[in-house]
């Protein structure tokens, strides 16, 4: 199979990499590509906007590395492995849009495209801490909280590509924080990097992003330690709910906030085991990603090489 | 394939039926068979106790209907379709016990055995309200609250046979009712027939089983109506959590308490849709079983005929 391109698309920029069969990144770059709602009044506008933005970002790197396959992790819901976008929270005008096919026509190469959090799960299972586990629940702690599920060595996307909306499990039932999805009490409103930053600022009056909260915690700041501990508790609670339904033994966690592992993991495990049914206690491993921020990118490479 | 025997094993008795290919019950009977902890001090005791109890219950009916296959729905966790019991809350001494093989040797026919709630899901999908749905979440509202999952036309049991412990999803986070599993706030502590009866008695001082609560609600008793409404709300909340992870469009509900459908279903649907992520709202159907109390029995027949 040789080398493929992989793209991991975030809210404001896009990471691109040339990746070989073994998951080694040969070359990579970061390109600005805003996939916001931005002046799109019709579906046609939105379609051409997305295609243009992606192709303009990808084409120069493709010229540099003329391969025949690209895999893309995209923040949206897809119908199976068809590359058809069922919907995307950021691009509400695009429903049932053949994103993969259109990109393929414009770029002149084969395009595989899948939900970004599912790509991260695929990457972690193929190349990271999930290797050797046929069933895997992978969680991404970034701006939001994403989830991806591998069952019997296959990505599980659900009937409408909306499975594993793990960040929207409800962890607080009364007077919960309002989440970006419109509901309240969602895990994402407590345990994302954004939420950690907001909770710290509310508590201390100090502006700090999640990385700074982590650094403060390492310096012994009690508020920072507490907020990361609570983050672990909320995560443990939500993982327990998922395990009670799925009975999976291995959970992996990647994303920027997972760097605060020593603060998050112990309370997470305690709360997880408290909440599981007794025969499952002590049977579930929650492991830190070995891919750092590259899980999504490597998963995108994996779906490209499945073509 | 012709006819098979099916057994559905409850806490105190066992239902047996002769069932044909089309899910028609040709003959049936109910036998007392206590599968309690009852004087079992060693694993050997427990093994012979279970095998004796089941064979004594089944043999007379088998003599009447000499078929070559029986399917059994059993309250325990099984390793895949092996018939090996991983564990059972009622029989803690029995772990990794080849229940199917031992029963087969004693009865002299082929034996398939699977978790009772999963059997109910299989039955509902094969013969009931779940027909035509490749993915199905089935809920049993009885003494407890059980769950069974069908994914891509196959029963999903999880890595240790403990998937879909739906009744132990947490629906109350603070000061929740204590559940039989030892945790608190579990759905089962609010929405099982046992819980409905207990909640009604606490509220009114009147002893009443779930059927009587239902009858009271039909007569306009406001406490009974409220308790069934709350039951629907808790169920809706738990179903929403499952759908956010699984993205399944069809949910079926069977079991005695589901007879109170007109009281439970409207609040259930309202709460479900409130709790789903916006793109899934209005997309999930929750349907009353068409098999009444026979979902488990028919699922047991279905696994027998898969041999």
XYZ file of C-alpha atoms in Angstrom:
614
model
C 0.000 0.000 0.000
C 2.877 2.370 0.731
C 2.161 5.938 1.742
C -1.086 7.865 2.053
C -2.097 11.361 3.007
C -4.125 11.946 6.153
C -6.037 15.022 7.257
C -7.424 15.820 10.689
C -9.844 18.713 10.535
C -10.399 20.901 13.553
C -12.522 24.002 14.015
C -9.974 26.491 12.739
C -7.189 24.532 11.170
C -6.342 21.331 9.434
C -3.426 19.014 10.014
C -2.024 17.175 7.031
C 0.498 14.365 7.025
C 2.161 11.860 4.764
C 2.022 8.535 6.603
C 3.420 5.118 5.818
C 1.999 1.623 6.401
C 3.467 1.436 9.878
C 1.866 4.650 11.054
C 5.079 6.638 10.762
C 4.578 10.300 9.940
C 6.986 11.122 7.098
C 6.023 14.753 6.660
C 3.346 17.003 8.068
C 1.982 20.518 8.034
C -0.776 22.610 9.578
C -3.014 24.769 7.373
C -5.625 27.310 8.339
C -9.060 26.257 7.098
C -12.097 27.748 8.794
C -15.076 25.432 8.526
C -17.473 27.807 10.246
C -20.960 28.822 9.151
C -19.463 31.923 7.535
C -21.877 33.623 5.138
C -23.436 30.463 3.790
C -27.036 31.150 2.963
C -27.835 28.212 0.711
C -26.835 24.587 0.579
C -24.963 25.254 -2.685
C -22.938 28.000 -0.962
C -22.108 25.698 1.913
C -21.125 22.852 -0.405
C -18.776 24.894 -2.528
C -17.405 26.647 0.544
C -16.437 23.357 2.205
C -15.045 21.782 -0.948
C -13.040 24.907 -1.785
C -11.694 25.304 1.745
C -10.596 21.680 1.965
C -9.145 21.437 -1.553
C -7.227 24.719 -1.187
C -5.768 23.435 2.051
C -4.926 19.967 0.769
C -3.780 20.592 -2.831
C -0.333 22.127 -2.164
C 0.595 19.256 0.183
C -0.719 16.744 -2.339
C 1.430 18.330 -5.063
C 4.430 17.868 -2.794
C 3.470 14.231 -2.106
C 1.570 12.856 -5.108
C -0.086 9.795 -3.560
C -3.297 8.126 -4.686
C -5.217 8.005 -1.374
C -6.198 10.417 1.342
C -8.098 9.717 4.544
C -9.883 12.557 6.307
C -11.211 12.871 9.830
C -14.048 15.397 9.698
C -16.195 16.882 12.481
C -19.503 15.482 11.273
C -21.701 12.400 11.068
C -21.296 9.994 8.155
C -23.443 7.256 6.668
C -21.312 4.150 7.227
C -18.124 4.218 5.151
C -19.801 5.886 2.158
C -18.173 9.279 2.664
C -21.680 10.788 2.647
C -21.996 13.432 5.342
C -25.291 12.915 7.195
C -24.884 16.191 9.040
C -22.454 18.425 10.881
C -23.096 20.729 13.850
C -20.828 23.382 12.312
C -22.373 23.190 8.861
C -26.102 22.785 9.403
C -26.915 23.339 5.732
C -25.042 20.224 4.688
C -27.165 17.133 5.084
C -26.684 13.919 3.117
C -23.876 15.499 1.135
C -21.460 13.248 -0.798
C -18.390 14.949 0.662
C -15.980 12.124 -0.161
C -17.081 11.860 -3.775
C -16.871 15.617 -4.404
C -13.437 15.878 -2.827
C -12.252 12.898 -4.840
C -13.400 14.498 -8.104
C -11.655 17.765 -7.305
C -8.442 16.311 -5.886
C -8.151 13.514 -8.456
C -7.333 10.850 -5.833
C -9.319 8.368 -3.754
C -10.845 9.959 -0.651
C -12.031 8.202 2.503
C -13.745 10.409 5.057
C -15.103 9.570 8.495
C -16.077 11.220 11.786
C -13.022 12.723 13.495
C -13.563 11.055 16.882
C -14.098 7.684 15.212
C -10.854 8.224 13.274
C -9.067 8.781 16.581
C -10.436 5.443 17.835
C -9.321 3.709 14.648
C -5.845 5.251 14.949
C -5.474 4.297 18.591
C -6.528 0.720 17.932
C -4.333 0.307 14.848
C -1.192 2.075 16.010
C -1.524 3.111 19.664
C -2.505 1.996 23.132
C -5.498 0.059 21.762
C -3.396 -2.375 19.713
C -4.455 -5.969 20.206
C -7.895 -5.047 21.558
C -10.727 -6.083 19.234
C -13.111 -3.894 21.243
C -12.144 -0.390 22.221
C -13.775 2.738 23.539
C -11.613 5.745 22.719
C -12.164 9.185 24.213
C -10.705 12.445 22.945
C -10.375 15.247 25.490
C -9.922 18.437 23.508
C -11.982 21.546 22.870
C -14.883 19.114 23.158
C -15.150 15.537 24.414
C -15.356 12.993 21.601
C -15.901 9.260 21.585
C -15.204 6.497 19.105
C -16.043 2.831 19.334
C -14.422 -0.257 17.820
C -16.438 -3.478 18.057
C -14.983 -6.752 16.880
C -12.176 -4.918 15.075
C -14.624 -2.729 13.125
C -15.449 0.947 13.640
C -18.994 1.312 14.971
C -20.743 4.407 13.638
C -24.397 3.743 14.482
C -27.426 3.933 12.228
C -26.919 7.614 11.295
C -23.202 7.931 12.017
C -24.018 9.500 15.381
C -22.882 6.764 17.741
C -20.613 7.519 20.698
C -21.728 11.045 21.396
C -19.886 10.349 24.604
C -19.393 14.021 25.454
C -23.152 14.413 25.645
C -23.774 11.771 28.269
C -25.429 13.523 31.167
C -23.319 13.647 34.307
C -25.214 16.313 36.264
C -28.980 16.036 36.493
C -30.013 19.173 38.319
C -28.944 22.657 37.323
C -26.208 21.289 35.109
C -23.981 23.534 33.022
C -25.344 24.411 29.593
C -23.573 22.501 26.823
C -22.899 23.595 23.257
C -25.466 21.019 22.102
C -28.232 22.955 23.866
C -28.762 20.427 26.676
C -27.414 20.863 30.166
C -25.328 18.643 32.414
C -23.403 17.034 29.520
C -19.950 15.597 30.256
C -18.468 17.993 27.694
C -19.641 20.957 29.770
C -17.437 19.685 32.624
C -14.568 17.637 31.244
C -13.430 19.268 27.983
C -10.379 21.531 27.874
C -12.735 24.458 27.352
C -14.770 23.490 30.415
C -11.696 23.023 32.601
C -10.487 26.478 31.645
C -13.915 28.026 32.298
C -14.363 26.268 35.650
C -10.931 27.409 36.810
C -11.608 30.996 35.812
C -14.982 30.973 37.569
C -13.407 29.626 40.735
C -10.307 31.811 40.861
C -11.035 34.835 38.691
C -7.831 34.039 36.772
C -7.923 33.592 33.005
C -6.181 30.346 32.143
C -6.438 27.777 29.381
C -6.451 24.067 30.210
C -2.692 23.759 29.801
C -2.178 26.530 32.365
C -4.617 24.852 34.745
C -2.540 21.686 34.394
C 0.701 23.580 35.054
C -0.890 25.237 38.090
C -1.945 21.819 39.364
C 1.618 20.535 38.966
C 2.737 23.533 41.030
C 0.319 22.504 43.767
C -2.460 25.057 43.185
C -5.369 23.522 45.106
C -8.098 24.935 42.881
C -6.390 23.552 39.795
C -5.881 20.163 41.461
C -9.543 20.045 42.502
C -10.859 20.951 39.078
C -8.758 18.251 37.406
C -9.823 15.766 40.079
C -13.490 16.593 39.416
C -12.805 16.194 35.703
C -11.593 12.659 36.443
C -14.678 11.934 38.541
C -17.056 13.077 35.794
C -15.146 11.039 33.222
C -15.218 7.954 35.460
C -18.947 8.338 35.927
C -19.596 8.617 32.182
C -17.250 5.752 31.287
C -19.100 3.544 33.802
C -22.379 4.218 32.003
C -20.811 3.285 28.665
C -19.269 0.090 30.074
C -22.578 -0.977 31.656
C -24.055 -0.900 28.158
C -21.118 -2.126 26.097
C -19.096 -4.404 28.415
C -15.766 -3.402 26.928
C -12.546 -3.956 28.851
C -10.302 -1.342 27.313
C -10.709 2.413 27.197
C -8.075 4.755 25.763
C -7.940 8.528 26.165
C -6.121 11.025 23.959
C -6.213 14.781 23.426
C -4.576 17.798 24.989
C -6.272 17.533 28.378
C -5.122 13.919 28.754
C -1.637 15.320 29.438
C -2.943 15.973 32.959
C -3.098 12.157 33.337
C -1.614 11.950 36.840
C -4.325 14.308 38.118
C -7.239 12.861 36.165
C -6.620 9.112 36.080
C -6.699 8.140 39.802
C -10.077 9.761 40.589
C -11.389 8.521 37.234
C -10.589 4.898 38.084
C -12.024 5.184 41.594
C -15.289 6.649 40.330
C -15.476 4.181 37.425
C -15.177 1.177 39.727
C -17.633 2.652 42.230
C -20.221 3.010 39.483
C -19.784 -0.304 37.661
C -21.889 -3.345 38.477
C -19.910 -5.481 40.957
C -18.774 -8.253 38.535
C -17.155 -5.656 36.261
C -15.238 -3.819 38.984
C -11.496 -3.935 38.495
C -11.926 -5.477 35.037
C -11.759 -2.301 32.944
C -8.469 -0.659 31.962
C -8.330 3.031 31.108
C -5.083 3.731 29.293
C -3.412 6.940 28.178
C -3.003 7.223 24.420
C 0.482 6.510 23.152
C -0.140 8.631 20.068
C -0.372 12.003 21.773
C -2.330 14.281 19.411
C -1.857 12.015 16.391
C -4.609 9.445 17.007
C -7.025 11.154 14.611
C -4.405 11.666 11.943
C -3.265 8.034 12.095
C -6.871 6.822 12.010
C -7.432 8.917 8.905
C -4.395 7.218 7.353
C -5.835 3.834 8.335
C -9.173 4.454 6.595
C -7.323 5.675 3.497
C -5.336 2.466 3.255
C -8.484 0.354 3.573
C -9.531 1.452 0.076
C -35.952 -27.122 11.499
C -39.417 -27.939 12.786
C -40.147 -27.626 16.455
C -37.903 -26.875 19.418
C -38.294 -26.537 23.147
C -37.735 -23.175 24.798
C -37.272 -22.343 28.463
C -37.441 -18.948 30.132
C -36.022 -19.092 33.636
C -37.167 -16.635 36.259
C -36.298 -16.341 39.920
C -38.843 -18.854 41.192
C -40.243 -20.651 38.206
C -39.494 -21.739 34.713
C -41.678 -21.454 31.640
C -41.389 -24.186 29.057
C -42.861 -24.245 25.583
C -42.870 -26.215 22.369
C -42.453 -23.669 19.578
C -42.457 -23.978 15.800
C -40.392 -22.200 13.135
C -42.856 -19.344 12.925
C -42.722 -18.568 16.620
C -46.066 -20.215 17.318
C -46.365 -21.714 20.772
C -47.782 -25.228 20.338
C -47.799 -26.218 24.002
C -46.500 -24.702 27.201
C -46.269 -25.181 30.925
C -44.913 -23.487 34.025
C -42.753 -25.404 36.503
C -41.455 -24.385 39.899
C -37.637 -24.311 39.926
C -35.933 -22.227 42.555
C -32.503 -21.075 41.399
C -31.625 -19.377 44.653
C -28.403 -19.638 46.665
C -30.050 -22.284 48.832
C -27.520 -24.266 50.890
C -24.784 -24.329 48.295
C -21.474 -24.267 50.070
C -19.166 -25.430 47.306
C -19.005 -24.972 43.584
C -19.752 -28.681 43.108
C -22.918 -28.303 45.201
C -23.993 -25.315 43.183
C -23.288 -27.080 39.883
C -25.238 -30.201 40.692
C -28.020 -28.142 42.271
C -28.544 -26.084 39.101
C -28.268 -29.032 36.731
C -30.650 -31.125 38.837
C -33.173 -28.320 39.234
C -33.230 -27.566 35.522
C -33.248 -31.177 34.322
C -36.002 -32.153 36.747
C -38.073 -29.246 35.501
C -37.421 -29.866 31.813
C -37.382 -33.684 31.509
C -41.125 -34.389 31.839
C -41.968 -31.803 29.176
C -39.214 -33.177 26.929
C -40.637 -36.688 27.290
C -43.979 -35.299 26.162
C -42.345 -33.547 23.202
C -39.229 -35.460 22.170
C -37.401 -32.830 20.101
C -33.664 -32.576 19.510
C -33.051 -28.923 20.503
C -33.792 -26.694 23.437
C -33.005 -23.010 23.871
C -32.805 -21.555 27.363
C -32.926 -17.964 28.581
C -31.053 -17.886 31.891
C -30.486 -15.047 34.384
C -26.705 -14.898 34.072
C -23.816 -13.748 31.919
C -22.492 -15.997 29.154
C -19.289 -16.120 27.147
C -20.525 -15.472 23.604
C -22.676 -18.312 22.305
C -20.613 -21.014 24.010
C -23.188 -21.815 26.685
C -20.478 -21.194 29.280
C -21.871 -19.245 32.209
C -19.399 -16.467 33.101
C -21.327 -15.633 36.258
C -24.762 -15.144 37.739
C -25.857 -12.738 40.492
C -28.107 -15.467 41.971
C -25.458 -18.196 41.868
C -22.199 -16.547 42.854
C -20.359 -19.861 43.135
C -20.797 -20.614 39.462
C -18.178 -18.909 37.374
C -17.035 -20.097 33.959
C -19.308 -23.107 34.209
C -20.177 -25.050 31.037
C -23.900 -24.969 31.753
C -24.995 -25.736 28.193
C -22.667 -28.728 27.826
C -23.697 -30.267 31.165
C -27.396 -29.834 30.445
C -26.928 -31.325 27.002
C -25.229 -34.426 28.431
C -27.993 -34.951 30.984
C -30.945 -34.194 28.723
C -29.526 -35.967 25.666
C -30.422 -33.157 23.276
C -28.654 -30.066 21.939
C -28.829 -27.130 24.350
C -28.346 -23.441 23.554
C -28.333 -21.107 26.525
C -28.061 -17.337 26.681
C -28.761 -14.395 28.983
C -32.516 -14.009 29.563
C -32.720 -10.316 28.648
C -30.728 -10.923 25.481
C -33.118 -13.768 24.614
C -36.007 -11.317 24.953
C -34.271 -8.974 22.492
C -33.695 -11.862 20.060
C -37.334 -12.921 20.340
C -38.660 -9.417 19.816
C -36.478 -8.890 16.758
C -37.253 -12.267 15.214
C -40.968 -12.504 15.918
C -42.230 -9.265 17.485
C -42.220 -5.481 17.255
C -38.535 -5.463 16.292
C -39.025 -7.396 13.061
C -37.221 -5.797 10.124
C -34.867 -3.779 12.341
C -31.254 -4.906 12.045
C -30.422 -2.877 15.161
C -32.620 -3.055 18.217
C -32.498 -2.100 21.850
C -34.994 -4.187 23.799
C -35.982 -3.445 27.384
C -37.777 -5.801 29.751
C -39.734 -4.187 32.572
C -40.349 -6.907 35.122
C -39.164 -7.636 38.641
C -35.967 -5.983 37.415
C -35.149 -3.906 34.340
C -33.294 -5.872 31.671
C -31.746 -4.856 28.391
C -30.751 -6.710 25.246
C -29.041 -5.402 22.166
C -29.088 -6.531 18.557
C -26.475 -4.994 16.268
C -26.443 -5.727 12.571
C -28.863 -8.645 13.067
C -26.612 -10.282 15.694
C -27.075 -10.435 19.471
C -24.470 -8.270 21.198
C -23.305 -9.743 24.506
C -20.130 -7.759 25.251
C -16.704 -9.061 26.169
C -17.874 -10.926 29.280
C -21.537 -11.380 28.409
C -22.405 -8.386 30.583
C -23.462 -5.872 27.959
C -26.722 -3.944 28.277
C -26.956 -3.807 32.021
C -29.525 -1.179 31.161
C -31.293 -1.382 34.518
C -28.113 -0.227 36.202
C -27.708 3.012 34.284
C -27.709 5.770 36.847
C -30.718 8.069 36.665
C -30.443 9.810 40.043
C -27.048 11.145 41.098
C -27.631 12.403 44.609
C -29.247 10.365 47.341
C -30.543 7.849 44.864
C -32.453 4.761 45.925
C -30.314 1.744 46.756
C -30.416 -0.894 44.022
C -30.101 -4.669 44.343
C -26.666 -4.406 42.694
C -25.364 -2.426 45.649
C -25.125 0.919 43.842
C -27.648 3.687 44.234
C -29.657 5.701 41.745
C -29.940 2.838 39.220
C -32.878 2.872 36.801
C -34.007 -0.487 38.171
C -34.492 1.093 41.620
C -37.096 3.421 40.041
C -38.624 1.804 36.994
C -38.979 -1.930 37.679
C -42.314 -3.410 38.714
C -40.854 -3.914 42.195
C -39.803 -0.265 42.393
C -43.189 1.005 41.179
C -44.910 -1.020 43.855
C -42.506 0.201 46.552
C -42.752 3.846 45.506
C -46.555 3.692 45.524
C -46.613 2.120 48.971
C -44.199 4.723 50.336
C -46.306 7.538 48.949
C -49.735 6.257 49.933
C -49.198 3.750 52.716
C -51.173 1.253 50.632
C -49.683 -2.125 49.763
C -50.031 -2.679 46.024
C -48.133 -4.584 43.371
C -47.350 -2.936 40.031
C -50.501 -4.305 38.420
C -52.622 -2.705 41.133
C -50.784 0.586 40.731
C -51.630 0.419 37.033
C -55.285 -0.313 37.761
C -55.376 2.553 40.248
C -53.910 4.847 37.602
C -56.589 3.769 35.137
C -59.165 4.677 37.805
C -57.645 8.144 38.041
C -55.665 7.785 41.280
C -53.299 10.754 41.102
C -50.470 9.115 43.056
C -50.546 6.087 40.789
C -50.631 8.279 37.681
C -47.690 10.311 38.959
C -45.585 7.278 39.805
C -46.128 5.768 36.360
C -45.387 9.132 34.759
C -42.118 9.353 36.703
C -41.339 5.801 35.619
C -41.681 6.962 32.023
C -39.423 9.958 32.678
C -36.676 7.809 34.187
C -36.922 5.355 31.302
C -36.756 8.174 28.754
C -33.694 9.573 30.442
C -31.895 6.202 30.437
C -32.889 5.383 26.857
C -31.475 8.760 25.769
C -28.101 7.852 27.280
C -28.091 4.524 25.442
C -29.062 6.143 22.136
C -26.339 8.806 22.470
C -23.832 5.943 22.590
C -25.421 3.481 20.183
C -27.374 5.604 17.672
C -30.127 3.048 17.260
C -33.521 4.047 15.894
C -35.731 1.379 17.364
C -36.400 0.505 20.973
C -38.925 -2.118 22.065
C -40.252 -2.673 25.575
C -41.827 -5.809 26.988
C -42.614 -7.164 30.440
C -45.468 -6.867 32.890
C -45.048 -3.187 33.669
C -45.176 -2.311 29.965
C -48.926 -2.985 30.160
C -49.157 0.504 31.662
C -48.077 1.793 28.228
C -50.549 4.678 27.994
C -49.234 6.090 31.266
C -45.539 5.431 30.669
C -45.007 6.041 26.957
C -45.945 9.756 26.570
C -43.630 11.058 29.338
C -40.948 8.601 28.207
C -40.957 10.023 24.662
C -40.948 13.627 25.877
C -38.003 13.020 28.184
C -36.145 10.955 25.592
C -36.352 13.704 22.989
C -35.430 16.393 25.519
C -32.270 14.490 26.389
C -31.092 13.445 22.924
C -28.618 15.519 20.934
C -30.635 17.753 18.590
C -30.033 15.841 15.312
C -31.450 12.646 16.856
C -34.618 14.212 18.275
C -37.773 12.737 16.820
C -35.767 10.000 15.080
C -36.091 7.250 17.700
C -39.166 5.023 17.978
C -40.041 3.329 21.239
C -42.526 0.546 20.547
C -44.538 -1.702 22.822
C -43.700 -5.374 22.438
C -46.196 -7.382 20.430
C -45.159 -10.581 22.212
C -46.488 -9.723 25.660
C -44.562 -11.904 28.119
C -43.313 -14.307 25.452
C -40.346 -12.351 24.091
C -37.828 -14.300 26.190
C -39.404 -17.653 25.415
C -39.454 -16.974 21.675
C -35.857 -15.738 21.768
C -34.863 -18.966 23.485
C -36.568 -20.857 20.666
C -34.678 -18.739 18.150
C -31.260 -19.563 19.629
C -32.169 -23.250 19.706
C -32.959 -23.280 16.024
C -29.654 -21.555 15.187
C -27.814 -24.760 16.112
